[in-house]
Amino acid sequence: LFIRYLKAVTDQEKRPEAFAAFLERAKTGLVVESDVFVTTEELVAVMWKNGYSEAERNALQFTFPMDYKFHYPELSALFDLPEEDTYKYCMRARIESSHIGELDWSKVKRQGFIRDHWLMFGVGLIIFKYFPFFNYYFGVKVFGTSMWCYTMWTGLNRFVSKTCRRNEYMAAQKTAQEVMDGEDAIVTAMRRFANDAKCVEYLGSFKEDTEAKIAAYRAAMASKMKDELSERALKQLQAISAFEAGMNSAMQELVVREAASSFKDKFPGDAAMQDAAFASAVKSLSGAKLAAGEDPVSAHFEGAFKSLQGVDLGKAKADAKGSLPERVAFAQQAKEAEFRNSFMVTAAEAAEVKSLASKAKSGEGYDFSKLPADLAERLDALYKSINAKVGFAMPDQAMKPIPLTADAAANKYIEEVNARLTAAQVQLRQGGPP
């Protein structure tokens, strides 16, 4: 496993001679001190401390198990370091993590020291009573009191030493926990800036990327505006076509309706027409066939329709109560007026726009910011109404201001950008170049 990994590393770093030397050494068996090594976990930790990338650490961590032992010749070949240095480092790592020689005093100390002390007192008292000049006072008061003080001193000494060792151990554990928490906090903080090293690379290509994106954005905007113009114009033409088709069908219905209406208006007051109608009705009842012109109804309608031939309805006199051509001309001209109001700019609208523009005149140009709020709103309404009539779609690219942040330095830049956006909107509104 290590040979394959070393082959990949040396090929990437272009050190084939190092791989060949290690392979030649390992052919006859790699002779090392078995206790001089570092584990995968320890090696990954020291790589992080020395600034190796996350990809390099992950490659080592995912390739070898966590309990794999890297001996000093392997580390020397893998990281291109002198073997003496890797040996010293591995030895130091093993010494720091070794527990050889450490004894737990609570496990090896002799138990029952009070028993031992008073056993010594009893044996000593039995022995000392056979010595000359030995008396009760020395045996009980002096020797006994001394043994009691020695026992109390030993117990107090053990209690104090145990308390000190416990406090020292707890302080060491607390310090170790604080160190681990601090390392975790450092790692967490460094993860937030893991991609900061790429900022220089991004800034190097920022200008080219921005220019390319702006060019693509302009092309997309032009294409979108073209599509909107075509769609708006097509809808307007379809509306005009539908209006004209409706006018034609309405005109046919109007001719018939107005002819009938003129007959209704004329018949009650025309005695000759009434007599002719009575005579034609009697003749029809007798079974005789009516000749052309004998029926006053058909004659009236035929004459009314003939009266429309060769008449220019646009120039004819319009009268809602007049003859059939006059009535049709009245309806036709009303439809034309409705068409002009719906799909054409009227003279009143043009005059109003000129009047409002004259109030915003400033030198050779126009300053629409001088207009009062009500006049500015009226001008905007006319602008939208006229564009809607002629089927012209104006781009509506609303540039929203950038919200401020908690960074004062960044807010200055944002305020400058927002000021330029406002100035660009004013320039676009006035029709000048931004």
GROMACS .gro file of C-alpha atoms in nm:
model
  434
    1LEU     CA    1   0.000   0.000   0.000
    2PHE     CA    2   0.277   0.245   0.091
    3ILE     CA    3   0.477   0.162  -0.225
    4ARG     CA    4   0.178   0.245  -0.448
    5TYR     CA    5   0.108   0.567  -0.258
    6LEU     CA    6   0.477   0.668  -0.270
    7LYS     CA    7   0.482   0.599  -0.645
    8ALA     CA    8   0.186   0.836  -0.699
    9VAL     CA    9   0.340   1.109  -0.481
   10THR     CA   10   0.688   1.095  -0.636
   11ASP     CA   11   0.543   1.094  -0.988
   12GLN     CA   12   0.338   1.404  -0.910
   13GLU     CA   13   0.636   1.580  -0.748
   14LYS     CA   14   0.872   1.458  -1.022
   15ARG     CA   15   1.105   1.265  -0.785
   16PRO     CA   16   1.140   0.926  -0.954
   17GLU     CA   17   1.494   0.879  -0.817
   18ALA     CA   18   1.361   0.891  -0.459
   19PHE     CA   19   1.110   0.617  -0.538
   20ALA     CA   20   1.375   0.405  -0.709
   21ALA     CA   21   1.612   0.439  -0.410
   22PHE     CA   22   1.343   0.342  -0.158
   23LEU     CA   23   1.228   0.051  -0.373
   24GLU     CA   24   1.585  -0.077  -0.401
   25ARG     CA   25   1.625  -0.051  -0.024
   26ALA     CA   26   1.296  -0.229   0.043
   27LYS     CA   27   1.371  -0.522  -0.192
   28THR     CA   28   1.595  -0.690   0.063
   29GLY     CA   29   1.369  -0.602   0.354
   30LEU     CA   30   1.333  -0.268   0.527
   31VAL     CA   31   1.523  -0.284   0.857
   32VAL     CA   32   1.388  -0.031   1.108
   33GLU     CA   33   1.344   0.011   1.481
   34SER     CA   34   0.991  -0.112   1.540
   35ASP     CA   35   0.912   0.142   1.812
   36VAL     CA   36   1.021   0.448   1.615
   37PHE     CA   37   0.715   0.549   1.410
   38VAL     CA   38   0.419   0.785   1.386
   39THR     CA   39   0.059   0.682   1.325
   40THR     CA   40  -0.166   0.810   1.047
   41GLU     CA   41  -0.358   1.026   1.293
   42GLU     CA   42  -0.040   1.188   1.425
   43LEU     CA   43   0.091   1.243   1.072
   44VAL     CA   44  -0.233   1.408   0.955
   45ALA     CA   45  -0.223   1.637   1.260
   46VAL     CA   46   0.136   1.748   1.195
   47MET     CA   47   0.056   1.800   0.825
   48TRP     CA   48  -0.229   2.034   0.925
   49LYS     CA   49   0.008   2.225   1.156
   50ASN     CA   50   0.258   2.266   0.871
   51GLY     CA   51   0.003   2.404   0.625
   52TYR     CA   52  -0.061   2.111   0.395
   53SER     CA   53  -0.377   2.142   0.187
   54GLU     CA   54  -0.698   1.963   0.272
   55ALA     CA   55  -0.671   1.755  -0.046
   56GLU     CA   56  -0.325   1.628   0.056
   57ARG     CA   57  -0.442   1.543   0.408
   58ASN     CA   58  -0.754   1.370   0.279
   59ALA     CA   59  -0.548   1.167   0.030
   60LEU     CA   60  -0.329   1.034   0.313
   61GLN     CA   61  -0.619   0.985   0.554
   62PHE     CA   62  -0.839   0.799   0.306
   63THR     CA   63  -0.555   0.580   0.179
   64PHE     CA   64  -0.412   0.448   0.507
   65PRO     CA   65  -0.596   0.323   0.817
   66MET     CA   66  -0.572   0.543   1.125
   67ASP     CA   67  -0.349   0.293   1.311
   68TYR     CA   68  -0.100   0.255   1.024
   69LYS     CA   69   0.261   0.303   1.142
   70PHE     CA   70   0.489   0.521   0.930
   71HIS     CA   71   0.853   0.448   1.015
   72TYR     CA   72   1.129   0.701   0.969
   73PRO     CA   73   1.262   0.568   0.631
   74GLU     CA   74   0.912   0.589   0.487
   75LEU     CA   75   0.865   0.944   0.611
   76SER     CA   76   1.205   1.041   0.470
   77ALA     CA   77   1.114   0.914   0.123
   78LEU     CA   78   0.756   1.044   0.135
   79PHE     CA   79   0.833   1.403   0.239
   80ASP     CA   80   1.188   1.430   0.095
   81LEU     CA   81   1.346   1.489   0.438
   82PRO     CA   82   1.676   1.368   0.587
   83GLU     CA   83   1.633   1.032   0.756
   84GLU     CA   84   1.807   1.158   1.069
   85ASP     CA   85   1.543   1.427   1.118
   86THR     CA   86   1.255   1.186   1.067
   87TYR     CA   87   1.416   0.942   1.314
   88LYS     CA   88   1.446   1.215   1.578
   89TYR     CA   89   1.090   1.325   1.524
   90CYS     CA   90   0.948   0.972   1.547
   91MET     CA   91   1.152   0.905   1.861
   92ARG     CA   92   1.033   1.227   2.021
   93ALA     CA   93   0.671   1.147   1.929
   94ARG     CA   94   0.699   0.803   2.089
   95ILE     CA   95   0.864   0.941   2.403
   96GLU     CA   96   0.593   1.205   2.445
   97SER     CA   97   0.316   0.948   2.408
   98SER     CA   98   0.492   0.672   2.608
   99HIS     CA   99   0.375   0.563   2.955
  100ILE     CA  100   0.682   0.352   3.046
  101GLY     CA  101   0.808   0.436   3.398
  102GLU     CA  102   0.489   0.605   3.508
  103LEU     CA  103   0.350   0.445   3.826
  104ASP     CA  104   0.027   0.513   4.007
  105TRP     CA  105   0.131   0.565   4.368
  106SER     CA  106  -0.217   0.482   4.493
  107LYS     CA  107  -0.182   0.136   4.336
  108VAL     CA  108   0.168   0.050   4.465
  109LYS     CA  109   0.182   0.216   4.807
  110ARG     CA  110   0.161  -0.004   5.119
  111GLN     CA  111  -0.181  -0.004   5.280
  112GLY     CA  112  -0.258   0.019   5.655
  113PHE     CA  113   0.011   0.260   5.772
  114ILE     CA  114  -0.170   0.321   6.106
  115ARG     CA  115  -0.161  -0.049   6.180
  116ASP     CA  116   0.208  -0.060   6.095
  117HIS     CA  117   0.284   0.239   6.323
  118TRP     CA  118   0.110   0.100   6.627
  119LEU     CA  119   0.254  -0.243   6.564
  120MET     CA  120   0.596  -0.078   6.575
  121PHE     CA  121   0.492   0.095   6.902
  122GLY     CA  122   0.385  -0.232   7.061
  123VAL     CA  123   0.699  -0.422   6.956
  124GLY     CA  124   0.917  -0.132   7.065
  125LEU     CA  125   0.747  -0.110   7.404
  126ILE     CA  126   0.803  -0.482   7.467
  127ILE     CA  127   1.169  -0.452   7.369
  128PHE     CA  128   1.240  -0.126   7.556
  129LYS     CA  129   1.106  -0.256   7.891
  130TYR     CA  130   1.412  -0.485   7.924
  131PHE     CA  131   1.655  -0.198   7.885
  132PRO     CA  132   1.795  -0.026   8.192
  133PHE     CA  133   1.654   0.307   8.295
  134PHE     CA  134   1.335   0.231   8.103
  135ASN     CA  135   1.025   0.353   8.281
  136TYR     CA  136   0.656   0.411   8.227
  137TYR     CA  137   0.697   0.776   8.143
  138PHE     CA  138   0.936   0.714   7.854
  139GLY     CA  139   0.748   0.418   7.715
  140VAL     CA  140   0.401   0.557   7.723
  141LYS     CA  141   0.434   0.932   7.724
  142VAL     CA  142   0.747   1.000   7.517
  143PHE     CA  143   0.756   0.702   7.279
  144GLY     CA  144   0.378   0.675   7.250
  145THR     CA  145   0.328   1.046   7.193
  146SER     CA  146   0.605   1.048   6.931
  147MET     CA  147   0.445   0.757   6.745
  148TRP     CA  148   0.106   0.932   6.756
  149CYS     CA  149   0.256   1.251   6.613
  150TYR     CA  150   0.435   1.050   6.345
  151THR     CA  151   0.110   0.875   6.250
  152MET     CA  152  -0.081   1.203   6.231
  153TRP     CA  153   0.197   1.364   6.027
  154THR     CA  154   0.198   1.073   5.781
  155GLY     CA  155  -0.179   1.083   5.739
  156LEU     CA  156  -0.182   1.459   5.692
  157ASN     CA  157   0.106   1.439   5.446
  158ARG     CA  158  -0.074   1.177   5.240
  159PHE     CA  159  -0.398   1.376   5.248
  160VAL     CA  160  -0.223   1.697   5.135
  161SER     CA  161  -0.025   1.521   4.863
  162LYS     CA  162  -0.337   1.343   4.737
  163THR     CA  163  -0.530   1.669   4.726
  164CYS     CA  164  -0.246   1.846   4.544
  165ARG     CA  165  -0.213   1.568   4.288
  166ARG     CA  166  -0.589   1.567   4.232
  167ASN     CA  167  -0.600   1.944   4.183
  168GLU     CA  168  -0.298   1.930   3.954
  169TYR     CA  169  -0.460   1.657   3.747
  170MET     CA  170  -0.788   1.849   3.725
  171ALA     CA  171  -0.601   2.166   3.626
  172ALA     CA  172  -0.412   1.972   3.359
  173GLN     CA  173  -0.737   1.825   3.230
  174LYS     CA  174  -0.898   2.168   3.223
  175THR     CA  175  -0.599   2.316   3.041
  176ALA     CA  176  -0.603   2.031   2.790
  177GLN     CA  177  -0.976   2.081   2.732
  178GLU     CA  178  -0.927   2.455   2.683
  179VAL     CA  179  -0.643   2.385   2.440
  180MET     CA  180  -0.862   2.143   2.245
  181ASP     CA  181  -1.152   2.390   2.245
  182GLY     CA  182  -0.917   2.662   2.127
  183GLU     CA  183  -0.784   2.440   1.847
  184ASP     CA  184  -1.140   2.356   1.745
  185ALA     CA  185  -1.227   2.726   1.742
  186ILE     CA  186  -0.917   2.800   1.532
  187VAL     CA  187  -1.008   2.524   1.286
  188THR     CA  188  -1.366   2.650   1.268
  189ALA     CA  189  -1.243   3.004   1.206
  190MET     CA  190  -0.997   2.886   0.941
  191ARG     CA  191  -1.270   2.693   0.761
  192ARG     CA  192  -1.456   3.020   0.707
  193PHE     CA  193  -1.154   3.146   0.515
  194ALA     CA  194  -1.076   2.820   0.336
  195ASN     CA  195  -1.142   2.972  -0.005
  196ASP     CA  196  -0.968   3.304   0.060
  197ALA     CA  197  -0.656   3.181  -0.114
  198LYS     CA  198  -0.859   3.158  -0.434
  199CYS     CA  199  -0.945   3.529  -0.423
  200VAL     CA  200  -0.622   3.622  -0.600
  201GLU     CA  201  -0.701   3.375  -0.877
  202TYR     CA  202  -1.053   3.510  -0.909
  203LEU     CA  203  -0.930   3.870  -0.914
  204GLY     CA  204  -0.677   3.782  -1.184
  205SER     CA  205  -0.954   3.686  -1.424
  206PHE     CA  206  -1.215   3.928  -1.286
  207LYS     CA  207  -1.176   4.185  -1.565
  208GLU     CA  208  -1.201   3.932  -1.848
  209ASP     CA  209  -1.492   3.750  -1.685
  210THR     CA  210  -1.674   4.076  -1.619
  211GLU     CA  211  -1.629   4.202  -1.975
  212ALA     CA  212  -1.750   3.871  -2.116
  213LYS     CA  213  -2.052   3.863  -1.886
  214ILE     CA  214  -2.139   4.226  -1.960
  215ALA     CA  215  -2.121   4.156  -2.334
  216ALA     CA  216  -2.343   3.852  -2.291
  217TYR     CA  217  -2.579   4.056  -2.071
  218ARG     CA  218  -2.606   4.330  -2.334
  219ALA     CA  219  -2.676   4.075  -2.606
  220ALA     CA  220  -2.940   3.909  -2.389
  221MET     CA  221  -3.099   4.247  -2.309
  222ALA     CA  222  -3.108   4.343  -2.678
  223SER     CA  223  -3.261   4.007  -2.769
  224LYS     CA  224  -3.517   4.040  -2.491
  225MET     CA  225  -3.609   4.395  -2.597
  226LYS     CA  226  -3.640   4.282  -2.959
  227ASP     CA  227  -3.870   3.997  -2.858
  228GLU     CA  228  -4.080   4.231  -2.644
  229LEU     CA  229  -4.110   4.484  -2.929
  230SER     CA  230  -4.208   4.214  -3.177
  231GLU     CA  231  -4.460   4.065  -2.935
  232ARG     CA  232  -4.611   4.403  -2.849
  233ALA     CA  233  -4.633   4.510  -3.213
  234LEU     CA  234  -4.789   4.176  -3.310
  235LYS     CA  235  -5.050   4.207  -3.036
  236GLN     CA  236  -5.129   4.562  -3.145
  237LEU     CA  237  -5.169   4.455  -3.509
  238GLN     CA  238  -5.392   4.169  -3.402
  239ALA     CA  239  -5.603   4.413  -3.200
  240ILE     CA  240  -5.633   4.644  -3.505
  241SER     CA  241  -5.725   4.351  -3.729
  242ALA     CA  242  -5.989   4.234  -3.481
  243PHE     CA  243  -6.128   4.589  -3.455
  244GLU     CA  244  -6.152   4.625  -3.834
  245ALA     CA  245  -6.318   4.284  -3.867
  246GLY     CA  246  -6.564   4.385  -3.599
  247MET     CA  247  -6.626   4.714  -3.782
  248ASN     CA  248  -6.708   4.535  -4.108
  249SER     CA  249  -6.950   4.292  -3.949
  250ALA     CA  250  -7.102   4.572  -3.744
  251MET     CA  251  -7.137   4.785  -4.060
  252GLN     CA  252  -7.333   4.513  -4.241
  253GLU     CA  253  -7.562   4.474  -3.943
  254LEU     CA  254  -7.591   4.852  -3.922
  255VAL     CA  255  -7.699   4.890  -4.285
  256VAL     CA  256  -7.982   4.641  -4.238
  257ARG     CA  257  -8.081   4.790  -3.904
  258GLU     CA  258  -8.074   5.149  -4.031
  259ALA     CA  259  -8.272   5.055  -4.345
  260ALA     CA  260  -8.538   4.899  -4.125
  261SER     CA  261  -8.529   5.197  -3.893
  262SER     CA  262  -8.572   5.442  -4.182
  263PHE     CA  263  -8.869   5.239  -4.309
  264LYS     CA  264  -9.027   5.249  -3.964
  265ASP     CA  265  -8.977   5.624  -3.951
  266LYS     CA  266  -9.113   5.688  -4.302
  267PHE     CA  267  -9.407   5.449  -4.321
  268PRO     CA  268  -9.640   5.608  -4.060
  269GLY     CA  269  -9.630   5.948  -4.229
  270ASP     CA  270  -9.636   5.846  -4.600
  271ALA     CA  271  -9.995   5.788  -4.720
  272ALA     CA  272  -9.884   5.676  -5.066
  273MET     CA  273  -9.665   5.407  -4.915
  274GLN     CA  274  -9.949   5.294  -4.694
  275ASP     CA  275 -10.189   5.271  -4.991
  276ALA     CA  276  -9.933   5.082  -5.194
  277ALA     CA  277  -9.873   4.843  -4.906
  278PHE     CA  278 -10.249   4.783  -4.867
  279ALA     CA  279 -10.290   4.723  -5.240
  280SER     CA  280  -9.998   4.481  -5.257
  281ALA     CA  281 -10.133   4.292  -4.957
  282VAL     CA  282 -10.478   4.256  -5.118
  283LYS     CA  283 -10.325   4.145  -5.444
  284SER     CA  284 -10.113   3.889  -5.261
  285LEU     CA  285 -10.420   3.754  -5.085
  286SER     CA  286 -10.601   3.717  -5.418
  287GLY     CA  287 -10.323   3.492  -5.539
  288ALA     CA  288 -10.195   3.730  -5.805
  289LYS     CA  289  -9.823   3.770  -5.852
  290LEU     CA  290  -9.675   4.106  -5.756
  291ALA     CA  291  -9.469   4.286  -6.015
  292ALA     CA  292  -9.131   4.443  -5.935
  293GLY     CA  293  -9.176   4.768  -5.747
  294GLU     CA  294  -9.533   4.700  -5.635
  295ASP     CA  295  -9.425   4.596  -5.283
  296PRO     CA  296  -9.333   4.919  -5.098
  297VAL     CA  297  -9.124   4.732  -4.834
  298SER     CA  298  -8.890   4.563  -5.079
  299ALA     CA  299  -8.888   4.876  -5.294
  300HIS     CA  300  -8.784   5.083  -4.991
  301PHE     CA  301  -8.504   4.845  -4.894
  302GLU     CA  302  -8.384   4.813  -5.253
  303GLY     CA  303  -8.381   5.189  -5.292
  304ALA     CA  304  -8.204   5.232  -4.962
  305PHE     CA  305  -7.931   4.988  -5.059
  306LYS     CA  306  -7.890   5.153  -5.400
  307SER     CA  307  -7.854   5.489  -5.230
  308LEU     CA  308  -7.531   5.365  -5.065
  309GLN     CA  309  -7.364   5.293  -5.397
  310GLY     CA  310  -7.091   5.544  -5.486
  311VAL     CA  311  -7.118   5.727  -5.155
  312ASP     CA  312  -6.796   5.813  -4.964
  313LEU     CA  313  -6.907   5.747  -4.608
  314GLY     CA  314  -6.601   5.924  -4.470
  315LYS     CA  315  -6.698   6.255  -4.640
  316ALA     CA  316  -7.074   6.221  -4.650
  317LYS     CA  317  -7.295   6.423  -4.420
  318ALA     CA  318  -7.350   6.240  -4.092
  319ASP     CA  319  -7.694   6.249  -3.940
  320ALA     CA  320  -7.834   5.991  -3.696
  321LYS     CA  321  -8.194   6.073  -3.811
  322GLY     CA  322  -8.129   6.139  -4.182
  323SER     CA  323  -8.129   5.915  -4.485
  324LEU     CA  324  -7.967   5.575  -4.488
  325PRO     CA  325  -7.632   5.702  -4.628
  326GLU     CA  326  -7.631   5.976  -4.366
  327ARG     CA  327  -7.706   5.729  -4.087
  328VAL     CA  328  -7.441   5.484  -4.208
  329ALA     CA  329  -7.193   5.772  -4.246
  330PHE     CA  330  -7.270   5.878  -3.887
  331ALA     CA  331  -7.200   5.525  -3.755
  332GLN     CA  332  -6.893   5.486  -3.977
  333GLN     CA  333  -6.739   5.813  -3.864
  334ALA     CA  334  -6.810   5.725  -3.499
  335LYS     CA  335  -6.623   5.395  -3.546
  336GLU     CA  336  -6.336   5.574  -3.714
  337ALA     CA  337  -6.317   5.821  -3.426
  338GLU     CA  338  -6.310   5.529  -3.182
  339PHE     CA  339  -6.033   5.368  -3.390
  340ARG     CA  340  -5.826   5.686  -3.385
  341ASN     CA  341  -5.869   5.725  -3.010
  342SER     CA  342  -5.773   5.364  -2.952
  343PHE     CA  343  -5.480   5.315  -3.188
  344MET     CA  344  -5.355   5.661  -3.285
  345VAL     CA  345  -5.208   5.956  -3.100
  346THR     CA  346  -5.466   6.232  -3.086
  347ALA     CA  347  -5.395   6.597  -3.142
  348ALA     CA  348  -5.499   6.671  -2.783
  349GLU     CA  349  -5.243   6.426  -2.647
  350ALA     CA  350  -4.968   6.565  -2.867
  351ALA     CA  351  -5.054   6.919  -2.760
  352GLU     CA  352  -5.053   6.819  -2.393
  353VAL     CA  353  -4.712   6.651  -2.427
  354LYS     CA  354  -4.572   6.964  -2.594
  355SER     CA  355  -4.716   7.179  -2.318
  356LEU     CA  356  -4.561   6.967  -2.043
  357ALA     CA  357  -4.228   6.946  -2.226
  358SER     CA  358  -4.216   7.323  -2.263
  359LYS     CA  359  -4.242   7.357  -1.885
  360ALA     CA  360  -3.937   7.129  -1.843
  361LYS     CA  361  -3.727   7.321  -2.098
  362SER     CA  362  -3.376   7.394  -1.968
  363GLY     CA  363  -3.143   7.561  -2.216
  364GLU     CA  364  -3.105   7.342  -2.519
  365GLY     CA  365  -3.226   7.032  -2.335
  366TYR     CA  366  -3.493   6.929  -2.088
  367ASP     CA  367  -3.485   6.886  -1.712
  368PHE     CA  368  -3.793   6.689  -1.614
  369SER     CA  369  -3.700   6.706  -1.248
  370LYS     CA  370  -3.827   7.066  -1.254
  371LEU     CA  371  -4.185   6.949  -1.311
  372PRO     CA  372  -4.420   6.933  -1.012
  373ALA     CA  373  -4.524   6.591  -0.890
  374ASP     CA  374  -4.873   6.604  -1.046
  375LEU     CA  375  -4.741   6.714  -1.387
  376ALA     CA  376  -4.466   6.450  -1.375
  377GLU     CA  377  -4.726   6.181  -1.306
  378ARG     CA  378  -4.942   6.310  -1.592
  379LEU     CA  379  -4.641   6.302  -1.826
  380ASP     CA  380  -4.565   5.943  -1.723
  381ALA     CA  381  -4.928   5.847  -1.784
  382LEU     CA  382  -4.918   6.005  -2.134
  383TYR     CA  383  -4.588   5.831  -2.202
  384LYS     CA  384  -4.735   5.490  -2.120
  385SER     CA  385  -5.062   5.560  -2.300
  386ILE     CA  386  -4.899   5.674  -2.624
  387ASN     CA  387  -4.655   5.380  -2.628
  388ALA     CA  388  -4.943   5.140  -2.568
  389LYS     CA  389  -5.143   5.293  -2.859
  390VAL     CA  390  -4.865   5.263  -3.112
  391GLY     CA  391  -4.762   4.915  -2.992
  392PHE     CA  392  -4.414   5.019  -2.875
  393ALA     CA  393  -4.272   4.830  -2.575
  394MET     CA  394  -4.031   5.035  -2.365
  395PRO     CA  395  -3.780   4.841  -2.149
  396ASP     CA  396  -3.859   4.864  -1.782
  397GLN     CA  397  -3.532   4.783  -1.609
  398ALA     CA  398  -3.583   4.895  -1.251
  399MET     CA  399  -3.248   4.948  -1.080
  400LYS     CA  400  -3.304   4.887  -0.710
  401PRO     CA  401  -3.063   5.045  -0.459
  402ILE     CA  402  -2.821   4.813  -0.280
  403PRO     CA  403  -2.905   4.775   0.093
  404LEU     CA  404  -2.645   4.890   0.344
  405THR     CA  405  -2.441   4.646   0.554
  406ALA     CA  406  -2.285   4.654   0.900
  407ASP     CA  407  -1.943   4.744   0.753
  408ALA     CA  408  -1.890   5.123   0.750
  409ALA     CA  409  -1.618   5.103   0.484
  410ALA     CA  410  -1.839   4.894   0.259
  411ASN     CA  411  -2.132   5.132   0.314
  412LYS     CA  412  -1.934   5.419   0.162
  413TYR     CA  413  -1.885   5.219  -0.156
  414ILE     CA  414  -2.251   5.111  -0.158
  415GLU     CA  415  -2.369   5.471  -0.114
  416GLU     CA  416  -2.154   5.579  -0.409
  417VAL     CA  417  -2.295   5.300  -0.625
  418ASN     CA  418  -2.652   5.391  -0.523
  419ALA     CA  419  -2.584   5.757  -0.607
  420ARG     CA  420  -2.465   5.658  -0.954
  421LEU     CA  421  -2.770   5.438  -1.002
  422THR     CA  422  -2.995   5.732  -0.913
  423ALA     CA  423  -2.806   5.957  -1.156
  424ALA     CA  424  -2.836   5.693  -1.430
  425GLN     CA  425  -3.212   5.669  -1.373
  426VAL     CA  426  -3.244   6.047  -1.399
  427GLN     CA  427  -3.044   6.048  -1.723
  428LEU     CA  428  -3.254   5.767  -1.869
  429ARG     CA  429  -3.571   5.950  -1.770
  430GLN     CA  430  -3.454   6.266  -1.944
  431GLY     CA  431  -3.353   6.070  -2.254
  432GLY     CA  432  -2.983   6.157  -2.239
  433PRO     CA  433  -2.682   5.928  -2.228
  434PRO     CA  434  -2.613   5.787  -1.880
   0.00000   0.00000   0.00000
